[in-house]
Short mmCIF file of N, CA and C and ligand atoms in Angstrom, two decimals:
data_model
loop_
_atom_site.label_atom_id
_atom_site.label_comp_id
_atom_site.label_asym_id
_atom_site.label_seq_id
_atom_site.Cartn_x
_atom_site.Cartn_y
_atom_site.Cartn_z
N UNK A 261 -34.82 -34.12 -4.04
CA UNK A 261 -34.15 -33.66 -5.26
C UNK A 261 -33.06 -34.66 -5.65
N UNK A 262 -32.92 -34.75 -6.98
CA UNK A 262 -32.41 -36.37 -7.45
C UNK A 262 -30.42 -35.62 -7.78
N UNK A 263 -30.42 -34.67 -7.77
CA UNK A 263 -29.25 -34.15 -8.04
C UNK A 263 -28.36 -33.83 -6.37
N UNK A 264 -28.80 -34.03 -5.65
CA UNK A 264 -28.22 -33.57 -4.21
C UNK A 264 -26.90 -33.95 -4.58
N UNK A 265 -26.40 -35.41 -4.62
CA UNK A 265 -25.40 -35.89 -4.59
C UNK A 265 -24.58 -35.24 -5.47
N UNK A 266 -24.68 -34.91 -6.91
CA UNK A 266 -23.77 -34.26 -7.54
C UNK A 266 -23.64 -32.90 -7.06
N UNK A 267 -24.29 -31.96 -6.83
CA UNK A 267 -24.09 -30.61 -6.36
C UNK A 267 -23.38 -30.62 -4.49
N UNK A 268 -23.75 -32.10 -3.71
CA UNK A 268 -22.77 -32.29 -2.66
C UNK A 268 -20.97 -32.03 -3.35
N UNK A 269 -21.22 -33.19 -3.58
CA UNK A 269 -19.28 -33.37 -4.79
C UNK A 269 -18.89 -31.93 -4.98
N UNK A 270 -19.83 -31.54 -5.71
CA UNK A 270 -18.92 -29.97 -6.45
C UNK A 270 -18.65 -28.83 -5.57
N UNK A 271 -19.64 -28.93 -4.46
CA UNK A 271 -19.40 -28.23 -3.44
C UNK A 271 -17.88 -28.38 -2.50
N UNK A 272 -18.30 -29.80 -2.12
CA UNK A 272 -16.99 -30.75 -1.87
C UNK A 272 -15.11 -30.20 -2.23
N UNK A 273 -15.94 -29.97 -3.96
CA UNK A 273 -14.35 -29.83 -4.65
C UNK A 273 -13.80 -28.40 -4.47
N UNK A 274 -14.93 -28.01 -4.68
CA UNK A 274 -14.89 -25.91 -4.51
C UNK A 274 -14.29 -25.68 -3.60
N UNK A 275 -14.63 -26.09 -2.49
CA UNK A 275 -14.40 -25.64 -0.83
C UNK A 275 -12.65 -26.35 -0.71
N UNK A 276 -12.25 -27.13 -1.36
CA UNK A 276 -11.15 -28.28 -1.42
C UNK A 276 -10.33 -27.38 -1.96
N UNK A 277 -10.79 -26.92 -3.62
CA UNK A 277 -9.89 -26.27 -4.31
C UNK A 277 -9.45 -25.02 -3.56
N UNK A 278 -10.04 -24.14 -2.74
CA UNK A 278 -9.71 -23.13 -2.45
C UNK A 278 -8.99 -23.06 -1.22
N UNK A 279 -8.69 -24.57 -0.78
CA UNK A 279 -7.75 -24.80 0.76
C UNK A 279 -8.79 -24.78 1.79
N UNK A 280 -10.11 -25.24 2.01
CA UNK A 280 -10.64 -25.49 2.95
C UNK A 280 -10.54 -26.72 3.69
N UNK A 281 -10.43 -27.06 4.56
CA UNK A 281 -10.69 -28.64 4.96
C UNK A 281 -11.90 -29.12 5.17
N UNK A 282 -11.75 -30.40 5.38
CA UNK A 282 -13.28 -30.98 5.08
C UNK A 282 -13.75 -31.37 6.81
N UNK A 283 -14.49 -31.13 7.57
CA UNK A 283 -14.55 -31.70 8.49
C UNK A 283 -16.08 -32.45 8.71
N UNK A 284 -15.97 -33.36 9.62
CA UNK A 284 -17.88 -34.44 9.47
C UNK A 284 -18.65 -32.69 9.73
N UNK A 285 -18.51 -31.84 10.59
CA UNK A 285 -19.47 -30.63 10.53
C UNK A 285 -19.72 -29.91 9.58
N UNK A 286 -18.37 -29.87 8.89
CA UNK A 286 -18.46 -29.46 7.54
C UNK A 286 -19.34 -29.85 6.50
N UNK A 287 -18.67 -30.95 6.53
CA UNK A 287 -19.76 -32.08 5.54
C UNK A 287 -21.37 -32.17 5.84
N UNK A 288 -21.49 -32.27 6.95
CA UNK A 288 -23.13 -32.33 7.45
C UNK A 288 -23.70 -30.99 6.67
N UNK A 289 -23.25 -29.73 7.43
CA UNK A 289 -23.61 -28.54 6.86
C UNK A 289 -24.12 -28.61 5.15
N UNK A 290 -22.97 -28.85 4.47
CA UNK A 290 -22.86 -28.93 3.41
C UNK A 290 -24.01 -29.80 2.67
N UNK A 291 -24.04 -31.16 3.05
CA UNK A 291 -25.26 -31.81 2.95
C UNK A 291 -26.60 -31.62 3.29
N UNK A 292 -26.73 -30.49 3.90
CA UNK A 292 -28.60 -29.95 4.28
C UNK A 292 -28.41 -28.70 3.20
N UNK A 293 -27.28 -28.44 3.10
CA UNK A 293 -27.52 -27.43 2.02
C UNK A 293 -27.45 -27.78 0.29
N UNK A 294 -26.47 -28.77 0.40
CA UNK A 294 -26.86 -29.33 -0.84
C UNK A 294 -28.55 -29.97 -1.14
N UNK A 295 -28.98 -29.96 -0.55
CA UNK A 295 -30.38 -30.37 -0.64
C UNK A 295 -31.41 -29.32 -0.52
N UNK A 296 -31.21 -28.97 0.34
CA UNK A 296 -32.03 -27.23 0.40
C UNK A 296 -33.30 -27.68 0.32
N UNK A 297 -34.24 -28.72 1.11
CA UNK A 297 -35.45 -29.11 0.63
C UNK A 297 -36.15 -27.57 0.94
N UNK A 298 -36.18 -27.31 1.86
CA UNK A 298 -36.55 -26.33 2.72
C UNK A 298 -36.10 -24.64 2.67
N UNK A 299 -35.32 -24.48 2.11
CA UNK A 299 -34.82 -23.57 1.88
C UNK A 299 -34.27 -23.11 3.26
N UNK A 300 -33.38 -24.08 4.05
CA UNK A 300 -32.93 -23.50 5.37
C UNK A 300 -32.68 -22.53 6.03
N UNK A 301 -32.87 -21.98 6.79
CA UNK A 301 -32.53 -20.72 7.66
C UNK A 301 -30.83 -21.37 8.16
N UNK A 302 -30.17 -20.12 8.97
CA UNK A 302 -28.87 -20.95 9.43
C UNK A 302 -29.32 -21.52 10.65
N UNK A 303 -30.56 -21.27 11.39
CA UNK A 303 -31.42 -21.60 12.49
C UNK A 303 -31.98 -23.56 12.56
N UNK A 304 -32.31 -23.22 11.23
CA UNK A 304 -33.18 -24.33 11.06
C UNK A 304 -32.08 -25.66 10.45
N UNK A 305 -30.65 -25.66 9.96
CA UNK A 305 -29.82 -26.42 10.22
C UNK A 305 -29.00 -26.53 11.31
N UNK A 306 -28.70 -25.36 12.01
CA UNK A 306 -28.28 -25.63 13.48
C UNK A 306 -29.49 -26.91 14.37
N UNK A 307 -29.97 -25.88 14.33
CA UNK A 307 -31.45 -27.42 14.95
C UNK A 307 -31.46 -29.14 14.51
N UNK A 308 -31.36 -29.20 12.94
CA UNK A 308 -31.12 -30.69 12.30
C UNK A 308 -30.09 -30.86 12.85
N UNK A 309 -28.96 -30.29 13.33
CA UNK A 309 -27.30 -30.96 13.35
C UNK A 309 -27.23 -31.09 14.92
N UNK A 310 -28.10 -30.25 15.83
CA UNK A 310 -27.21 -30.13 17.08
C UNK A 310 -27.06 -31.10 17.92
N UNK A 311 -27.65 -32.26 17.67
CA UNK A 311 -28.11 -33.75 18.31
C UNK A 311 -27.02 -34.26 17.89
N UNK A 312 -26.55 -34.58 16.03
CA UNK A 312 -25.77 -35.32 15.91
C UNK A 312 -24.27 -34.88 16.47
N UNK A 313 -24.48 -33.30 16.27
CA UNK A 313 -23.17 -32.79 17.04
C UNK A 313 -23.13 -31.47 18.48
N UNK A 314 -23.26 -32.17 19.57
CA UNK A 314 -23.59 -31.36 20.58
C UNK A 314 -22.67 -30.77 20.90
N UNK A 315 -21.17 -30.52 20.38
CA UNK A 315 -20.01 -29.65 20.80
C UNK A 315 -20.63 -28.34 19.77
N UNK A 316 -21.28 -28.75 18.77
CA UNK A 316 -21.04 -27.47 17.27
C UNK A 316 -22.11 -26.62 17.39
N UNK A 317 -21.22 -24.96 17.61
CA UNK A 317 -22.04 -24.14 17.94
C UNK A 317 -22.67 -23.56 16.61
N UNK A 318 -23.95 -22.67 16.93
CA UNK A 318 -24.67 -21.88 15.80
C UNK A 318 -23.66 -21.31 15.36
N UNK A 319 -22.23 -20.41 15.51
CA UNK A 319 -21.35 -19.57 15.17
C UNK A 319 -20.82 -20.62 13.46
N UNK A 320 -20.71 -22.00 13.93
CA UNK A 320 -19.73 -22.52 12.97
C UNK A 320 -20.87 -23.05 11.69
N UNK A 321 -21.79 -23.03 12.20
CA UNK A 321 -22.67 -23.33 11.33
C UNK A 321 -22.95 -21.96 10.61
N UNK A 322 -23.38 -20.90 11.02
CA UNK A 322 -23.05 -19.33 10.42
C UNK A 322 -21.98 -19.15 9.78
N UNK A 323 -20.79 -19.76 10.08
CA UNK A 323 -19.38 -19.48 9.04
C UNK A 323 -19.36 -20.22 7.86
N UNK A 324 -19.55 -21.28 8.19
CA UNK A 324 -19.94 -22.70 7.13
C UNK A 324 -20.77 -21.67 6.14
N UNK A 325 -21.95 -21.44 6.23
CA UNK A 325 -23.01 -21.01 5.58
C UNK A 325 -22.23 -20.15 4.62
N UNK A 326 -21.90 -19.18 5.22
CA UNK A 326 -21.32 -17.11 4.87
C UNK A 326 -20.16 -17.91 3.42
N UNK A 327 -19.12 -19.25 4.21
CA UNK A 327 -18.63 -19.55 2.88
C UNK A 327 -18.97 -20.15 1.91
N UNK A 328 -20.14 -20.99 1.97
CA UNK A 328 -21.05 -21.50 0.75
C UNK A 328 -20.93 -19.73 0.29
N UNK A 329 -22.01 -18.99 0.63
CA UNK A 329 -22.48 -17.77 0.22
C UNK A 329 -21.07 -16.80 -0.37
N UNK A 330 -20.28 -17.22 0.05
CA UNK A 330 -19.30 -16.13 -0.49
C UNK A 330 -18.23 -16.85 -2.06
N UNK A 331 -18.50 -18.05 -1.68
CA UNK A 331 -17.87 -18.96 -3.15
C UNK A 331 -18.64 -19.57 -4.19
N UNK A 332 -20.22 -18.42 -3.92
CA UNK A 332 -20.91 -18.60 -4.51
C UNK A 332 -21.77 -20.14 -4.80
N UNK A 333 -22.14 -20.75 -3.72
CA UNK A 333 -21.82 -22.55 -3.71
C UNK A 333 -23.40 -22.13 -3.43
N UNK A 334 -23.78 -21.12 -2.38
CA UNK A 334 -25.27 -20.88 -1.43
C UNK A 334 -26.08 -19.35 -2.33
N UNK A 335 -27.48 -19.91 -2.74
CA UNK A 335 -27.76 -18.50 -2.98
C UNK A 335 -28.83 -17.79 -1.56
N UNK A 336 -28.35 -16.82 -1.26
CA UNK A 336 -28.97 -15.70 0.10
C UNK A 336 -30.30 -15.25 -0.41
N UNK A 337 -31.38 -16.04 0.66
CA UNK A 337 -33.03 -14.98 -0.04
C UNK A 337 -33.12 -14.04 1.09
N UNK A 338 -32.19 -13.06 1.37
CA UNK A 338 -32.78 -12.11 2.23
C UNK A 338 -34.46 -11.39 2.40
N UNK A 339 -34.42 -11.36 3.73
CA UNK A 339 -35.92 -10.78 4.15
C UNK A 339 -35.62 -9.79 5.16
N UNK A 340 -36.92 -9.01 5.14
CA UNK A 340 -36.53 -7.37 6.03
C UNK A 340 -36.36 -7.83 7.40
N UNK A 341 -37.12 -9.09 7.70
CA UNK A 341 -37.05 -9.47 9.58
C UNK A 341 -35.96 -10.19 9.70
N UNK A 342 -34.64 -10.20 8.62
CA UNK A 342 -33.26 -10.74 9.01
C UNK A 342 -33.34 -12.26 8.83
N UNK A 343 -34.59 -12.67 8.70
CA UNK A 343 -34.57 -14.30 9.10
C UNK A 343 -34.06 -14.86 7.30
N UNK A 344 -32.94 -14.57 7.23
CA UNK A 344 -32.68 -15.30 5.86
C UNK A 344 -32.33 -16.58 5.51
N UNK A 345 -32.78 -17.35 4.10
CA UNK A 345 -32.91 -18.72 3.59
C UNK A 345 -31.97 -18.56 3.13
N UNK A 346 -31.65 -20.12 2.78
CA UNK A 346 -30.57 -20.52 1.77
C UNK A 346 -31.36 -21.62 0.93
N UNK A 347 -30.14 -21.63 -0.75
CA UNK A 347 -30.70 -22.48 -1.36
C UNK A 347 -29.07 -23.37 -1.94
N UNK A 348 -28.90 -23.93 -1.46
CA UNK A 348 -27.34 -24.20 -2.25
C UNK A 348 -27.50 -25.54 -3.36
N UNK A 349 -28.79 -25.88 -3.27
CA UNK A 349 -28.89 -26.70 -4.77
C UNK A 349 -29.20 -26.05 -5.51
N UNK A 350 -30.00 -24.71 -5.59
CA UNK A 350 -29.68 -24.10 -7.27
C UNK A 350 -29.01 -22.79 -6.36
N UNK A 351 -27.86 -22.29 -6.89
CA UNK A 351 -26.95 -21.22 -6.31
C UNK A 351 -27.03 -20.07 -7.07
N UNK A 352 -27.77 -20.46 -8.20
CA UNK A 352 -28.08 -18.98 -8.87
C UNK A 352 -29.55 -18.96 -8.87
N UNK A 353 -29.79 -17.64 -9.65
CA UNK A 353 -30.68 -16.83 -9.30
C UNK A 353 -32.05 -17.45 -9.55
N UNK A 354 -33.01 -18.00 -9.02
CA UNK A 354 -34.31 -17.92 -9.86
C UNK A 354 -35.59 -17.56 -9.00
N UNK A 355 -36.61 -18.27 -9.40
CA UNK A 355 -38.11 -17.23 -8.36
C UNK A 355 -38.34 -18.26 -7.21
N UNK A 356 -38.76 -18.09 -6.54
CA UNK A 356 -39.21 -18.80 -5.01
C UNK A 356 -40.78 -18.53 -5.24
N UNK A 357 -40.95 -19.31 -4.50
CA UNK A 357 -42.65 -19.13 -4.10
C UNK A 357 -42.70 -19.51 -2.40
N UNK A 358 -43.42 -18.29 -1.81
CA UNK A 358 -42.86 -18.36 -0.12
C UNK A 358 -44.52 -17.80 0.67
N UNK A 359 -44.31 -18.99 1.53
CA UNK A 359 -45.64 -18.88 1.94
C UNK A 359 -45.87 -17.79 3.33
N UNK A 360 -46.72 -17.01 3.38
CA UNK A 360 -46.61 -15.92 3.95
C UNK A 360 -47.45 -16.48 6.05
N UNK A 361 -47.72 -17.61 5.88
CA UNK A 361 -48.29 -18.30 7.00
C UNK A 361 -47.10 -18.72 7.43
N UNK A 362 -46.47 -20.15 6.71
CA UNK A 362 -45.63 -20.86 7.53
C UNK A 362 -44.20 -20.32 7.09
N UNK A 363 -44.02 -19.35 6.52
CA UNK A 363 -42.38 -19.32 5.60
C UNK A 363 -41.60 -20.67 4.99
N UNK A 364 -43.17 -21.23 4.14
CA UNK A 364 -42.42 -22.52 3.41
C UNK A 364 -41.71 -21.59 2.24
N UNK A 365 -40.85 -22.29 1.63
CA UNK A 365 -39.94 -21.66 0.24
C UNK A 365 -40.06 -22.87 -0.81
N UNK A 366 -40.46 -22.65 -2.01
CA UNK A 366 -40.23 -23.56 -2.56
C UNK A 366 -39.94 -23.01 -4.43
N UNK A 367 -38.98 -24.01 -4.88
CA UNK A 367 -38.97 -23.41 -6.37
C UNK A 367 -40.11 -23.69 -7.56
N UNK A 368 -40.66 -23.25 -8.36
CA UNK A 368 -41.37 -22.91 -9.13
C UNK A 368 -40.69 -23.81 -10.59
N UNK A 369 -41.37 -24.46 -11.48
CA UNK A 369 -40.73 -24.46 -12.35
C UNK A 369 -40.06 -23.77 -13.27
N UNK A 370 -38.83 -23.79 -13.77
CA UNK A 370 -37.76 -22.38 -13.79
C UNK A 370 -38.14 -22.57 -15.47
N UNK A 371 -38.57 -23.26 -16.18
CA UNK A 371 -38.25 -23.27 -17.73
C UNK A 371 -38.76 -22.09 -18.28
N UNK A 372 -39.95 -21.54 -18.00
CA UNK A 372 -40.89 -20.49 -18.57
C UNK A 372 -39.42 -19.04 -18.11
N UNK A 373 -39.01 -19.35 -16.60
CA UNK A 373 -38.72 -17.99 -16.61
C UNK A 373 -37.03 -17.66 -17.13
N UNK A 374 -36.54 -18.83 -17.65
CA UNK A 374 -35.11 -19.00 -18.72
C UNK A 374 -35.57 -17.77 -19.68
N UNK A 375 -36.87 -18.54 -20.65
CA UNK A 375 -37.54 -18.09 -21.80
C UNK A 375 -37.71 -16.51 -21.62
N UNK A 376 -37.96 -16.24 -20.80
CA UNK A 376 -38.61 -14.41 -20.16
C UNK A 376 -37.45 -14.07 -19.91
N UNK A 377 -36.45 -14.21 -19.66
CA UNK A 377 -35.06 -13.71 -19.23
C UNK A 377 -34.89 -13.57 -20.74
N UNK A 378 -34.75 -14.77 -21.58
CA UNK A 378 -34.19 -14.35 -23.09
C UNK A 378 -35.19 -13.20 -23.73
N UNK A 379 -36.45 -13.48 -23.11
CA UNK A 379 -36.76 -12.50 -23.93
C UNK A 379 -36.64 -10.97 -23.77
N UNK A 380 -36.49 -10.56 -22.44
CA UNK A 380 -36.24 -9.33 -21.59
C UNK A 380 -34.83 -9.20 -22.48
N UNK A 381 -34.09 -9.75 -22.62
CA UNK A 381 -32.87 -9.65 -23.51
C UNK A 381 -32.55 -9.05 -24.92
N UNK A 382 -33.71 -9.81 -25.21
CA UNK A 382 -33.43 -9.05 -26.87
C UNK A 382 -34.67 -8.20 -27.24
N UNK A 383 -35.37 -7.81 -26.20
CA UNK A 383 -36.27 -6.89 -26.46
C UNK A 383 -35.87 -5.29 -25.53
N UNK A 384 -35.22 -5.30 -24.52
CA UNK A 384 -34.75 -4.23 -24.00
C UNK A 384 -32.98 -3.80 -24.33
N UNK A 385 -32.51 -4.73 -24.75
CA UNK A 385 -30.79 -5.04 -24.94
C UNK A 385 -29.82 -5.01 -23.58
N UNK A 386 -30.58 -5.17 -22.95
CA UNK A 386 -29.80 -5.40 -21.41
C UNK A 386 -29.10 -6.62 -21.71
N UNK A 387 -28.08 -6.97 -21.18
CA UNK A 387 -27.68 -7.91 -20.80
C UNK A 387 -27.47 -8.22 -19.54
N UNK A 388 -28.70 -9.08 -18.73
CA UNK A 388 -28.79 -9.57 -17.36
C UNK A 388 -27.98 -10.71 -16.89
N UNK A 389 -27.59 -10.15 -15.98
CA UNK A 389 -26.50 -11.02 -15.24
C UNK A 389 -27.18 -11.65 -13.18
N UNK A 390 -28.35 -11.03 -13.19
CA UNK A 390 -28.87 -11.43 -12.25
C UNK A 390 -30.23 -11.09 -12.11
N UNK A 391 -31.19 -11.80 -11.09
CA UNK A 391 -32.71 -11.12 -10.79
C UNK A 391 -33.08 -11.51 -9.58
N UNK A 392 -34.05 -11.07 -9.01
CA UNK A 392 -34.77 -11.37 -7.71
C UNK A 392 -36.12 -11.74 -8.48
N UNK A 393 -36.81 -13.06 -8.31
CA UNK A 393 -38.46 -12.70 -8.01
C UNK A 393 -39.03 -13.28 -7.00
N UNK A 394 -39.65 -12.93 -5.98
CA UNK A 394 -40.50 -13.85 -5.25
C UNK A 394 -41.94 -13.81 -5.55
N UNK A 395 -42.62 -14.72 -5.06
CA UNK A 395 -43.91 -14.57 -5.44
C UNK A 395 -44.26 -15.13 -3.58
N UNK A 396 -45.78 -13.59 -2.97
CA UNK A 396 -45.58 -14.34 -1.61
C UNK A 396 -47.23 -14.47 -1.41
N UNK A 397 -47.31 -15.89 -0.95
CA UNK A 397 -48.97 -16.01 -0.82
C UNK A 397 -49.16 -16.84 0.22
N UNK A 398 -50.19 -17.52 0.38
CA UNK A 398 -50.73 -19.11 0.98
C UNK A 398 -50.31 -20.29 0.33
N UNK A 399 -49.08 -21.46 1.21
CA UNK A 399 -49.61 -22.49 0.29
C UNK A 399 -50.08 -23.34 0.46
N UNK A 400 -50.49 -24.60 -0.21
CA UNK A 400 -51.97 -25.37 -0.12
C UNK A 400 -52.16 -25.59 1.21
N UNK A 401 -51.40 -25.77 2.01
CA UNK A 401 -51.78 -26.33 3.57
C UNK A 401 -51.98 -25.32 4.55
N UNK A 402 -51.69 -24.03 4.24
CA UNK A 402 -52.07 -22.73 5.20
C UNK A 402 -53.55 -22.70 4.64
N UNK A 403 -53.89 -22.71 3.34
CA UNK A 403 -54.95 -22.16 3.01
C UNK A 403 -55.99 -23.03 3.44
N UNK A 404 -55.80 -24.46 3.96
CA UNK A 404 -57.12 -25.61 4.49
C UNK A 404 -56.62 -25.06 5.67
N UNK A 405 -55.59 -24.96 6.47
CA UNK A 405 -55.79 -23.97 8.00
C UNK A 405 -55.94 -22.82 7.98
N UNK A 406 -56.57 -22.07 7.07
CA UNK A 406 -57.54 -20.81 7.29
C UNK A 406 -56.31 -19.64 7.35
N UNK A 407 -55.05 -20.15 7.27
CA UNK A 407 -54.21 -18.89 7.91
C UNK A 407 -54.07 -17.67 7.26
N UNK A 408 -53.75 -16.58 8.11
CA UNK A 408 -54.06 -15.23 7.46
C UNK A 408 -52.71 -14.79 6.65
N UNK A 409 -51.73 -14.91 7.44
CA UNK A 409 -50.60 -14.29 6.93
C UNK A 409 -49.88 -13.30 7.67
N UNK A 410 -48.49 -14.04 7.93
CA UNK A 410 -47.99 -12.91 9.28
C UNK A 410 -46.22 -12.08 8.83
N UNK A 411 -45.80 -12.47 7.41
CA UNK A 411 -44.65 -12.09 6.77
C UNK A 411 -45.31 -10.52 6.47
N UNK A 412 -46.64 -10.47 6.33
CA UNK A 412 -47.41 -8.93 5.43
C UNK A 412 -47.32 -8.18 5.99
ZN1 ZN B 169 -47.79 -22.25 4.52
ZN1 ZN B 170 -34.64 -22.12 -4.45
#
């Protein structure tokens, strides 16, 4: 994703403005989440980091996370088996597409569903301020390994 670097910075400034300090764990954190290829678990960046930093426990990487998520920097895709993603390059709301074999996450092109939001707008008179959609299937590489599906 060609924007990492700017959504790193703003994260950067957020966490700054509100009296956080910056520390290299900090920063690391911050940088797998500014990228979010993956839609990380707090599992699955503890794992990328624990080599480069073998003092830094899962706890600080869980706090790190909770304050992306609470300054609104991280958006939370909760799931019923607890194992929840993050996305902190787009921090608001849009649809995922999540593969029910490997729990890949990935975003969908968002333009169509801007358009459906406006239109849910002036056809019901809601004014939406948030949404959930997932969409959960096979994707291309479960479906050439035959896989069944174990999120169902
Ligand atoms: Zn898959
Ligand atoms: Zn996403």
């Amino acid at each position: 994703m060609d924007n990492t670097v700017d959504r790193l910075k703003q994260m950067v400034a957020r966490l700054k403005e509100l009296g956080h300090r910056m520390t290299p764990q900090r920063l690391a954190i911050l940088e797998i989440l500014a990228e979010s290829k993956e839609h990380p678990s707090a599992e699955m960046v503890y794992e990328q980091l624990k080599e480069r930093f073998p003092t830094m426990s899962p706890a600080t990487v869980y706090k790190n996370i909770s304050l992306l998520k609470e300054t609104g920097e991280a958006l939370e895709l909760g799931f019923a088996d607890g194992s929840n993603r993050y996305d902190g390059n787009k921090p608001y709301p849009h649809p995922h597409l999540i593969c029910l074999a490997c729990g890949s996450i990935i975003d969908p092109d968002l333009t169509s569903f801007q358009e459906l939001t406006r239109h849910l707008t002036e056809t019901t008179g809601y004014e939406i301020s948030t949404y959930r959609i997932d969409f959960f299937g096979l994707c291309p590489t479960c479906q050439i390994n035959g896989s069944k599906g174990r999120r169902a």
